[in-house]
Protein backbone atom coordinates (compact mmCIF):
# COMPACT_ATOMS: atom_id res chain seq x y z
CA UNK A 1 0.00 0.00 0.00
CA UNK A 2 3.00 2.28 0.30
CA UNK A 3 2.96 3.06 -3.41
CA UNK A 4 -0.09 5.30 -3.05
CA UNK A 5 1.63 7.46 -0.39
CA UNK A 6 4.99 7.59 -2.20
CA UNK A 7 3.44 10.37 -4.27
CA UNK A 8 4.66 13.97 -4.42
CA UNK A 9 1.14 15.46 -4.39
CA UNK A 10 0.34 13.55 -1.19
CA UNK A 11 3.65 14.56 0.41
CA UNK A 12 3.10 18.21 -0.51
CA UNK A 13 -0.40 18.18 0.98
CA UNK A 14 0.79 16.67 4.26
CA UNK A 15 3.97 18.72 4.56
CA UNK A 16 1.98 21.89 3.95
CA UNK A 17 0.47 21.23 7.39
CA UNK A 18 3.80 20.86 9.20
CA UNK A 19 6.30 23.08 7.38
CA UNK A 20 7.39 25.84 7.65
CA UNK A 21 6.95 26.90 11.28
CA UNK A 22 3.95 29.17 10.57
CA UNK A 23 2.08 26.24 8.98
CA UNK A 24 2.91 24.03 11.97
CA UNK A 25 1.61 26.73 14.34
CA UNK A 26 -1.69 26.86 12.40
CA UNK A 27 -1.99 23.07 12.56
CA UNK A 28 -1.33 23.05 16.31
CA UNK A 29 -4.07 25.65 16.79
CA UNK A 30 -6.52 23.57 14.71
CA UNK A 31 -5.75 20.42 16.68
CA UNK A 32 -6.07 22.18 20.03
CA UNK A 33 -9.60 23.35 19.23
CA UNK A 34 -10.64 20.05 17.61
CA UNK A 35 -12.93 17.82 19.61
CA UNK A 36 -11.57 14.81 17.70
CA UNK A 37 -8.14 14.54 19.32
CA UNK A 38 -6.11 15.22 22.44
CA UNK A 39 -2.93 16.83 21.12
CA UNK A 40 -0.99 15.89 24.27
CA UNK A 41 -1.63 12.15 23.84
CA UNK A 42 -2.12 11.82 20.08
CA UNK A 43 -0.45 9.15 18.00
CA UNK A 44 0.96 9.10 14.50
CA UNK A 45 -1.91 8.79 12.06
CA UNK A 46 -4.63 10.43 14.11
CA UNK A 47 -4.02 14.05 13.17
CA UNK A 48 -3.63 13.81 9.39
CA UNK A 49 -7.37 13.42 8.60
CA UNK A 50 -8.19 16.34 10.91
CA UNK A 51 -5.72 18.67 9.22
CA UNK A 52 -6.57 17.50 5.68
CA UNK A 53 -9.94 15.73 5.21
CA UNK A 54 -9.54 12.25 3.71
CA UNK A 55 -11.74 13.02 0.70
CA UNK A 56 -9.31 15.79 -0.30
CA UNK A 57 -6.25 13.51 -0.48
CA UNK A 58 -4.83 12.94 -3.97
CA UNK A 59 -5.39 9.75 -5.97
CA UNK A 60 -7.96 8.40 -3.51
CA UNK A 61 -5.25 7.81 -0.90
CA UNK A 62 -7.62 8.81 1.91
CA UNK A 63 -9.84 5.81 1.13
CA UNK A 64 -7.21 3.35 2.37
CA UNK A 65 -5.54 5.49 5.06
CA UNK A 66 -6.78 3.64 8.13
CA UNK A 67 -5.96 0.23 6.68
CA UNK A 68 -2.42 1.33 5.71
CA UNK A 69 -1.95 3.13 9.03
CA UNK A 70 -3.05 0.09 11.04
CA UNK A 71 -0.62 -2.18 9.23
CA UNK A 72 2.27 0.26 9.70
CA UNK A 73 1.52 0.73 13.41
CA UNK A 74 1.31 -3.05 14.01
CA UNK A 75 4.61 -3.63 12.21
CA UNK A 76 6.41 -0.83 14.06
CA UNK A 77 4.95 -1.89 17.43
CA UNK A 78 6.60 -5.29 16.96
CA UNK A 79 10.05 -3.73 16.48
CA UNK A 80 12.09 -3.01 19.63
CA UNK A 81 13.72 0.41 19.89
CA UNK A 82 17.02 1.49 21.45
CA UNK A 83 17.15 5.01 19.97
CA UNK A 84 16.62 7.98 22.31
CA UNK A 85 13.80 10.36 21.46
CA UNK A 86 16.23 13.19 20.59
CA UNK A 87 19.58 14.62 21.67
CA UNK A 88 17.92 16.95 24.16
CA UNK A 89 15.98 14.01 25.65
CA UNK A 90 18.54 11.19 25.59
CA UNK A 91 17.07 9.48 28.67
CA UNK A 92 13.72 9.01 26.90
CA UNK A 93 13.99 5.72 25.00
CA UNK A 94 10.56 4.48 23.88
CA UNK A 95 10.25 0.68 23.95
CA UNK A 96 9.18 0.18 20.32
CA UNK A 97 9.66 1.93 16.98
CA UNK A 98 5.95 2.80 17.01
CA UNK A 99 6.28 4.38 20.47
CA UNK A 100 9.32 6.33 19.22
CA UNK A 101 7.32 7.61 16.25
CA UNK A 102 4.42 8.65 18.49
CA UNK A 103 6.72 10.38 20.99
CA UNK A 104 8.46 12.26 18.16
CA UNK A 105 5.14 13.47 16.77
CA UNK A 106 3.97 14.61 20.21
CA UNK A 107 7.30 16.42 20.71
CA UNK A 108 6.82 18.32 17.45
CA UNK A 109 3.21 19.36 18.10
CA UNK A 110 3.51 20.03 21.85
CA UNK A 111 6.82 21.93 22.01
CA UNK A 112 6.81 25.69 22.42
CA UNK A 113 7.31 26.81 19.76
CA UNK A 114 6.23 23.70 17.86
CA UNK A 115 8.88 21.90 15.85
CA UNK A 116 8.20 21.85 12.11
CA UNK A 117 8.30 18.50 10.39
CA UNK A 118 9.00 17.29 6.86
CA UNK A 119 7.59 13.86 6.10
CA UNK A 120 8.67 11.55 3.31
CA UNK A 121 7.09 8.25 2.41
CA UNK A 122 9.06 5.76 0.39
CA UNK A 123 9.36 2.02 -0.15
CA UNK A 124 12.10 -0.50 0.38
CA UNK A 125 13.91 -1.72 -2.70
CA UNK A 126 13.04 -5.31 -3.56
CA UNK A 127 16.48 -6.64 -2.58
CA UNK A 128 16.91 -4.48 0.56
CA UNK A 129 17.29 -6.20 3.93
CA UNK A 130 13.88 -6.49 5.64
CA UNK A 131 12.16 -5.29 2.47
CA UNK A 132 8.92 -6.79 3.80
CA UNK A 133 8.96 -4.55 6.91
CA UNK A 134 7.94 -1.00 7.73
CA UNK A 135 10.75 1.23 8.95
CA UNK A 136 10.98 4.75 10.31
CA UNK A 137 13.90 7.11 9.98
CA UNK A 138 13.82 10.12 12.28
CA UNK A 139 16.46 12.80 11.76
CA UNK A 140 16.30 15.84 14.01
CA UNK A 141 17.98 19.10 13.00
CA UNK A 142 19.35 21.38 15.71
CA UNK A 143 19.79 25.07 15.02
CA UNK A 144 21.52 25.99 18.28
CA UNK A 145 23.75 22.99 18.98
CA UNK A 146 23.17 19.27 19.32
CA UNK A 147 22.10 19.43 22.99
CA UNK A 148 19.49 22.14 22.42
CA UNK A 149 15.87 21.66 21.40
CA UNK A 150 15.49 20.50 17.79
CA UNK A 151 14.30 22.91 15.13
CA UNK A 152 13.07 20.39 12.52
CA UNK A 153 12.14 16.71 12.26
CA UNK A 154 12.78 14.90 9.00
CA UNK A 155 10.54 11.85 9.24
CA UNK A 156 10.75 9.09 6.66
CA UNK A 157 8.26 6.22 6.67
CA UNK A 158 9.67 3.35 4.64
CA UNK A 159 6.95 0.96 3.53
CA UNK A 160 7.46 -2.67 2.53
CA UNK A 161 8.44 -3.29 -1.06
CA UNK A 162 5.48 -3.68 -3.36
CA UNK A 163 5.54 -4.42 -7.03
CA UNK A 164 4.26 -1.48 -9.04
CA UNK A 165 0.73 -2.19 -10.26
CA UNK A 166 0.15 -2.40 -13.98
CA UNK A 167 -1.21 0.88 -15.36
CA UNK A 168 -4.65 -0.63 -16.06
CA UNK A 169 -4.89 -1.77 -12.42
CA UNK A 170 -3.45 1.35 -10.78
CA UNK A 171 -6.68 2.71 -9.30
CA UNK A 172 -7.28 2.48 -5.57
CA UNK A 173 -10.51 0.60 -6.19
CA UNK A 174 -8.77 -2.07 -8.29
CA UNK A 175 -6.12 -2.58 -5.61
CA UNK A 176 -8.75 -2.78 -2.89
CA UNK A 177 -10.75 -5.37 -4.82
CA UNK A 178 -7.65 -7.53 -5.31
CA UNK A 179 -6.72 -7.35 -1.60
CA UNK A 180 -10.23 -8.34 -0.50
CA UNK A 181 -10.29 -11.50 -2.64
mmCIF file of C-alpha atoms in Angstrom:
data_model
loop_
_atom_site.group_PDB
_atom_site.id
_atom_site.type_symbol
_atom_site.label_atom_id
_atom_site.label_comp_id
_atom_site.label_asym_id
_atom_site.label_seq_id
_atom_site.Cartn_x
_atom_site.Cartn_y
_atom_site.Cartn_z
ATOM 1 C CA UNK A 1 0.000 0.000 0.000
ATOM 2 C CA UNK A 2 3.000 2.282 0.304
ATOM 3 C CA UNK A 3 2.958 3.058 -3.409
ATOM 4 C CA UNK A 4 -0.086 5.305 -3.052
ATOM 5 C CA UNK A 5 1.633 7.463 -0.392
ATOM 6 C CA UNK A 6 4.988 7.591 -2.198
ATOM 7 C CA UNK A 7 3.437 10.372 -4.270
ATOM 8 C CA UNK A 8 4.656 13.970 -4.420
ATOM 9 C CA UNK A 9 1.137 15.461 -4.389
ATOM 10 C CA UNK A 10 0.337 13.547 -1.191
ATOM 11 C CA UNK A 11 3.646 14.558 0.415
ATOM 12 C CA UNK A 12 3.102 18.212 -0.513
ATOM 13 C CA UNK A 13 -0.399 18.179 0.979
ATOM 14 C CA UNK A 14 0.789 16.675 4.255
ATOM 15 C CA UNK A 15 3.971 18.718 4.563
ATOM 16 C CA UNK A 16 1.977 21.887 3.954
ATOM 17 C CA UNK A 17 0.466 21.229 7.394
ATOM 18 C CA UNK A 18 3.802 20.860 9.200
ATOM 19 C CA UNK A 19 6.298 23.085 7.382
ATOM 20 C CA UNK A 20 7.389 25.836 7.652
ATOM 21 C CA UNK A 21 6.948 26.900 11.281
ATOM 22 C CA UNK A 22 3.950 29.167 10.567
ATOM 23 C CA UNK A 23 2.076 26.237 8.979
ATOM 24 C CA UNK A 24 2.910 24.035 11.967
ATOM 25 C CA UNK A 25 1.608 26.732 14.338
ATOM 26 C CA UNK A 26 -1.691 26.863 12.400
ATOM 27 C CA UNK A 27 -1.988 23.071 12.565
ATOM 28 C CA UNK A 28 -1.330 23.053 16.311
ATOM 29 C CA UNK A 29 -4.066 25.654 16.789
ATOM 30 C CA UNK A 30 -6.523 23.570 14.712
ATOM 31 C CA UNK A 31 -5.750 20.419 16.676
ATOM 32 C CA UNK A 32 -6.070 22.180 20.027
ATOM 33 C CA UNK A 33 -9.600 23.346 19.231
ATOM 34 C CA UNK A 34 -10.642 20.054 17.615
ATOM 35 C CA UNK A 35 -12.934 17.817 19.613
ATOM 36 C CA UNK A 36 -11.566 14.805 17.703
ATOM 37 C CA UNK A 37 -8.138 14.540 19.322
ATOM 38 C CA UNK A 38 -6.112 15.225 22.437
ATOM 39 C CA UNK A 39 -2.929 16.826 21.120
ATOM 40 C CA UNK A 40 -0.988 15.891 24.270
ATOM 41 C CA UNK A 41 -1.629 12.145 23.844
ATOM 42 C CA UNK A 42 -2.121 11.823 20.078
ATOM 43 C CA UNK A 43 -0.450 9.147 18.005
ATOM 44 C CA UNK A 44 0.962 9.096 14.504
ATOM 45 C CA UNK A 45 -1.910 8.788 12.060
ATOM 46 C CA UNK A 46 -4.634 10.431 14.112
ATOM 47 C CA UNK A 47 -4.018 14.054 13.174
ATOM 48 C CA UNK A 48 -3.627 13.809 9.389
ATOM 49 C CA UNK A 49 -7.368 13.423 8.597
ATOM 50 C CA UNK A 50 -8.191 16.338 10.909
ATOM 51 C CA UNK A 51 -5.718 18.672 9.218
ATOM 52 C CA UNK A 52 -6.570 17.498 5.681
ATOM 53 C CA UNK A 53 -9.939 15.726 5.214
ATOM 54 C CA UNK A 54 -9.538 12.248 3.705
ATOM 55 C CA UNK A 55 -11.737 13.018 0.702
ATOM 56 C CA UNK A 56 -9.308 15.787 -0.299
ATOM 57 C CA UNK A 57 -6.253 13.508 -0.477
ATOM 58 C CA UNK A 58 -4.827 12.941 -3.975
ATOM 59 C CA UNK A 59 -5.387 9.751 -5.970
ATOM 60 C CA UNK A 60 -7.958 8.400 -3.513
ATOM 61 C CA UNK A 61 -5.246 7.809 -0.902
ATOM 62 C CA UNK A 62 -7.618 8.810 1.909
ATOM 63 C CA UNK A 63 -9.837 5.809 1.135
ATOM 64 C CA UNK A 64 -7.213 3.347 2.374
ATOM 65 C CA UNK A 65 -5.537 5.489 5.059
ATOM 66 C CA UNK A 66 -6.778 3.644 8.134
ATOM 67 C CA UNK A 67 -5.959 0.232 6.677
ATOM 68 C CA UNK A 68 -2.422 1.329 5.711
ATOM 69 C CA UNK A 69 -1.953 3.126 9.031
ATOM 70 C CA UNK A 70 -3.049 0.090 11.042
ATOM 71 C CA UNK A 71 -0.615 -2.178 9.234
ATOM 72 C CA UNK A 72 2.267 0.261 9.700
ATOM 73 C CA UNK A 73 1.520 0.728 13.413
ATOM 74 C CA UNK A 74 1.307 -3.048 14.010
ATOM 75 C CA UNK A 75 4.606 -3.630 12.207
ATOM 76 C CA UNK A 76 6.412 -0.826 14.063
ATOM 77 C CA UNK A 77 4.952 -1.887 17.430
ATOM 78 C CA UNK A 78 6.599 -5.285 16.961
ATOM 79 C CA UNK A 79 10.055 -3.732 16.476
ATOM 80 C CA UNK A 80 12.093 -3.014 19.632
ATOM 81 C CA UNK A 81 13.724 0.411 19.890
ATOM 82 C CA UNK A 82 17.023 1.489 21.449
ATOM 83 C CA UNK A 83 17.145 5.008 19.970
ATOM 84 C CA UNK A 84 16.616 7.981 22.307
ATOM 85 C CA UNK A 85 13.799 10.364 21.457
ATOM 86 C CA UNK A 86 16.230 13.195 20.594
ATOM 87 C CA UNK A 87 19.576 14.622 21.665
ATOM 88 C CA UNK A 88 17.918 16.950 24.162
ATOM 89 C CA UNK A 89 15.979 14.007 25.646
ATOM 90 C CA UNK A 90 18.538 11.194 25.590
ATOM 91 C CA UNK A 91 17.074 9.478 28.666
ATOM 92 C CA UNK A 92 13.718 9.009 26.900
ATOM 93 C CA UNK A 93 13.991 5.722 24.999
ATOM 94 C CA UNK A 94 10.556 4.476 23.883
ATOM 95 C CA UNK A 95 10.246 0.680 23.952
ATOM 96 C CA UNK A 96 9.184 0.183 20.322
ATOM 97 C CA UNK A 97 9.655 1.932 16.978
ATOM 98 C CA UNK A 98 5.949 2.798 17.013
ATOM 99 C CA UNK A 99 6.278 4.376 20.465
ATOM 100 C CA UNK A 100 9.321 6.331 19.219
ATOM 101 C CA UNK A 101 7.322 7.607 16.247
ATOM 102 C CA UNK A 102 4.417 8.645 18.492
ATOM 103 C CA UNK A 103 6.720 10.379 20.988
ATOM 104 C CA UNK A 104 8.457 12.256 18.156
ATOM 105 C CA UNK A 105 5.143 13.468 16.772
ATOM 106 C CA UNK A 106 3.974 14.605 20.206
ATOM 107 C CA UNK A 107 7.299 16.419 20.714
ATOM 108 C CA UNK A 108 6.817 18.320 17.453
ATOM 109 C CA UNK A 109 3.215 19.362 18.099
ATOM 110 C CA UNK A 110 3.513 20.029 21.852
ATOM 111 C CA UNK A 111 6.816 21.934 22.008
ATOM 112 C CA UNK A 112 6.807 25.694 22.422
ATOM 113 C CA UNK A 113 7.312 26.811 19.759
ATOM 114 C CA UNK A 114 6.226 23.701 17.855
ATOM 115 C CA UNK A 115 8.878 21.900 15.851
ATOM 116 C CA UNK A 116 8.197 21.850 12.112
ATOM 117 C CA UNK A 117 8.301 18.500 10.391
ATOM 118 C CA UNK A 118 8.997 17.289 6.864
ATOM 119 C CA UNK A 119 7.588 13.859 6.096
ATOM 120 C CA UNK A 120 8.674 11.551 3.313
ATOM 121 C CA UNK A 121 7.091 8.250 2.405
ATOM 122 C CA UNK A 122 9.060 5.760 0.390
ATOM 123 C CA UNK A 123 9.362 2.021 -0.150
ATOM 124 C CA UNK A 124 12.103 -0.501 0.384
ATOM 125 C CA UNK A 125 13.910 -1.719 -2.700
ATOM 126 C CA UNK A 126 13.043 -5.314 -3.563
ATOM 127 C CA UNK A 127 16.485 -6.641 -2.579
ATOM 128 C CA UNK A 128 16.907 -4.483 0.561
ATOM 129 C CA UNK A 129 17.285 -6.198 3.934
ATOM 130 C CA UNK A 130 13.882 -6.488 5.637
ATOM 131 C CA UNK A 131 12.158 -5.287 2.470
ATOM 132 C CA UNK A 132 8.923 -6.785 3.804
ATOM 133 C CA UNK A 133 8.963 -4.548 6.910
ATOM 134 C CA UNK A 134 7.942 -0.998 7.727
ATOM 135 C CA UNK A 135 10.754 1.225 8.954
ATOM 136 C CA UNK A 136 10.975 4.755 10.307
ATOM 137 C CA UNK A 137 13.899 7.114 9.983
ATOM 138 C CA UNK A 138 13.822 10.124 12.280
ATOM 139 C CA UNK A 139 16.463 12.796 11.758
ATOM 140 C CA UNK A 140 16.296 15.839 14.012
ATOM 141 C CA UNK A 141 17.976 19.101 12.999
ATOM 142 C CA UNK A 142 19.354 21.382 15.710
ATOM 143 C CA UNK A 143 19.788 25.071 15.021
ATOM 144 C CA UNK A 144 21.522 25.985 18.278
ATOM 145 C CA UNK A 145 23.749 22.995 18.976
ATOM 146 C CA UNK A 146 23.166 19.265 19.316
ATOM 147 C CA UNK A 147 22.097 19.432 22.988
ATOM 148 C CA UNK A 148 19.486 22.137 22.421
ATOM 149 C CA UNK A 149 15.869 21.660 21.399
ATOM 150 C CA UNK A 150 15.491 20.501 17.789
ATOM 151 C CA UNK A 151 14.299 22.912 15.129
ATOM 152 C CA UNK A 152 13.072 20.385 12.518
ATOM 153 C CA UNK A 153 12.145 16.711 12.264
ATOM 154 C CA UNK A 154 12.785 14.900 9.002
ATOM 155 C CA UNK A 155 10.537 11.854 9.239
ATOM 156 C CA UNK A 156 10.747 9.086 6.664
ATOM 157 C CA UNK A 157 8.256 6.221 6.671
ATOM 158 C CA UNK A 158 9.674 3.345 4.637
ATOM 159 C CA UNK A 159 6.949 0.964 3.533
ATOM 160 C CA UNK A 160 7.458 -2.670 2.528
ATOM 161 C CA UNK A 161 8.444 -3.295 -1.064
ATOM 162 C CA UNK A 162 5.478 -3.685 -3.360
ATOM 163 C CA UNK A 163 5.538 -4.418 -7.029
ATOM 164 C CA UNK A 164 4.263 -1.477 -9.035
ATOM 165 C CA UNK A 165 0.728 -2.192 -10.256
ATOM 166 C CA UNK A 166 0.145 -2.399 -13.981
ATOM 167 C CA UNK A 167 -1.207 0.877 -15.365
ATOM 168 C CA UNK A 168 -4.654 -0.628 -16.061
ATOM 169 C CA UNK A 169 -4.894 -1.765 -12.415
ATOM 170 C CA UNK A 170 -3.453 1.352 -10.785
ATOM 171 C CA UNK A 171 -6.676 2.712 -9.304
ATOM 172 C CA UNK A 172 -7.281 2.483 -5.568
ATOM 173 C CA UNK A 173 -10.512 0.600 -6.192
ATOM 174 C CA UNK A 174 -8.769 -2.067 -8.289
ATOM 175 C CA UNK A 175 -6.116 -2.582 -5.606
ATOM 176 C CA UNK A 176 -8.754 -2.779 -2.886
ATOM 177 C CA UNK A 177 -10.751 -5.368 -4.824
ATOM 178 C CA UNK A 178 -7.651 -7.527 -5.314
ATOM 179 C CA UNK A 179 -6.724 -7.349 -1.604
ATOM 180 C CA UNK A 180 -10.229 -8.344 -0.504
ATOM 181 C CA UNK A 181 -10.289 -11.502 -2.637
#
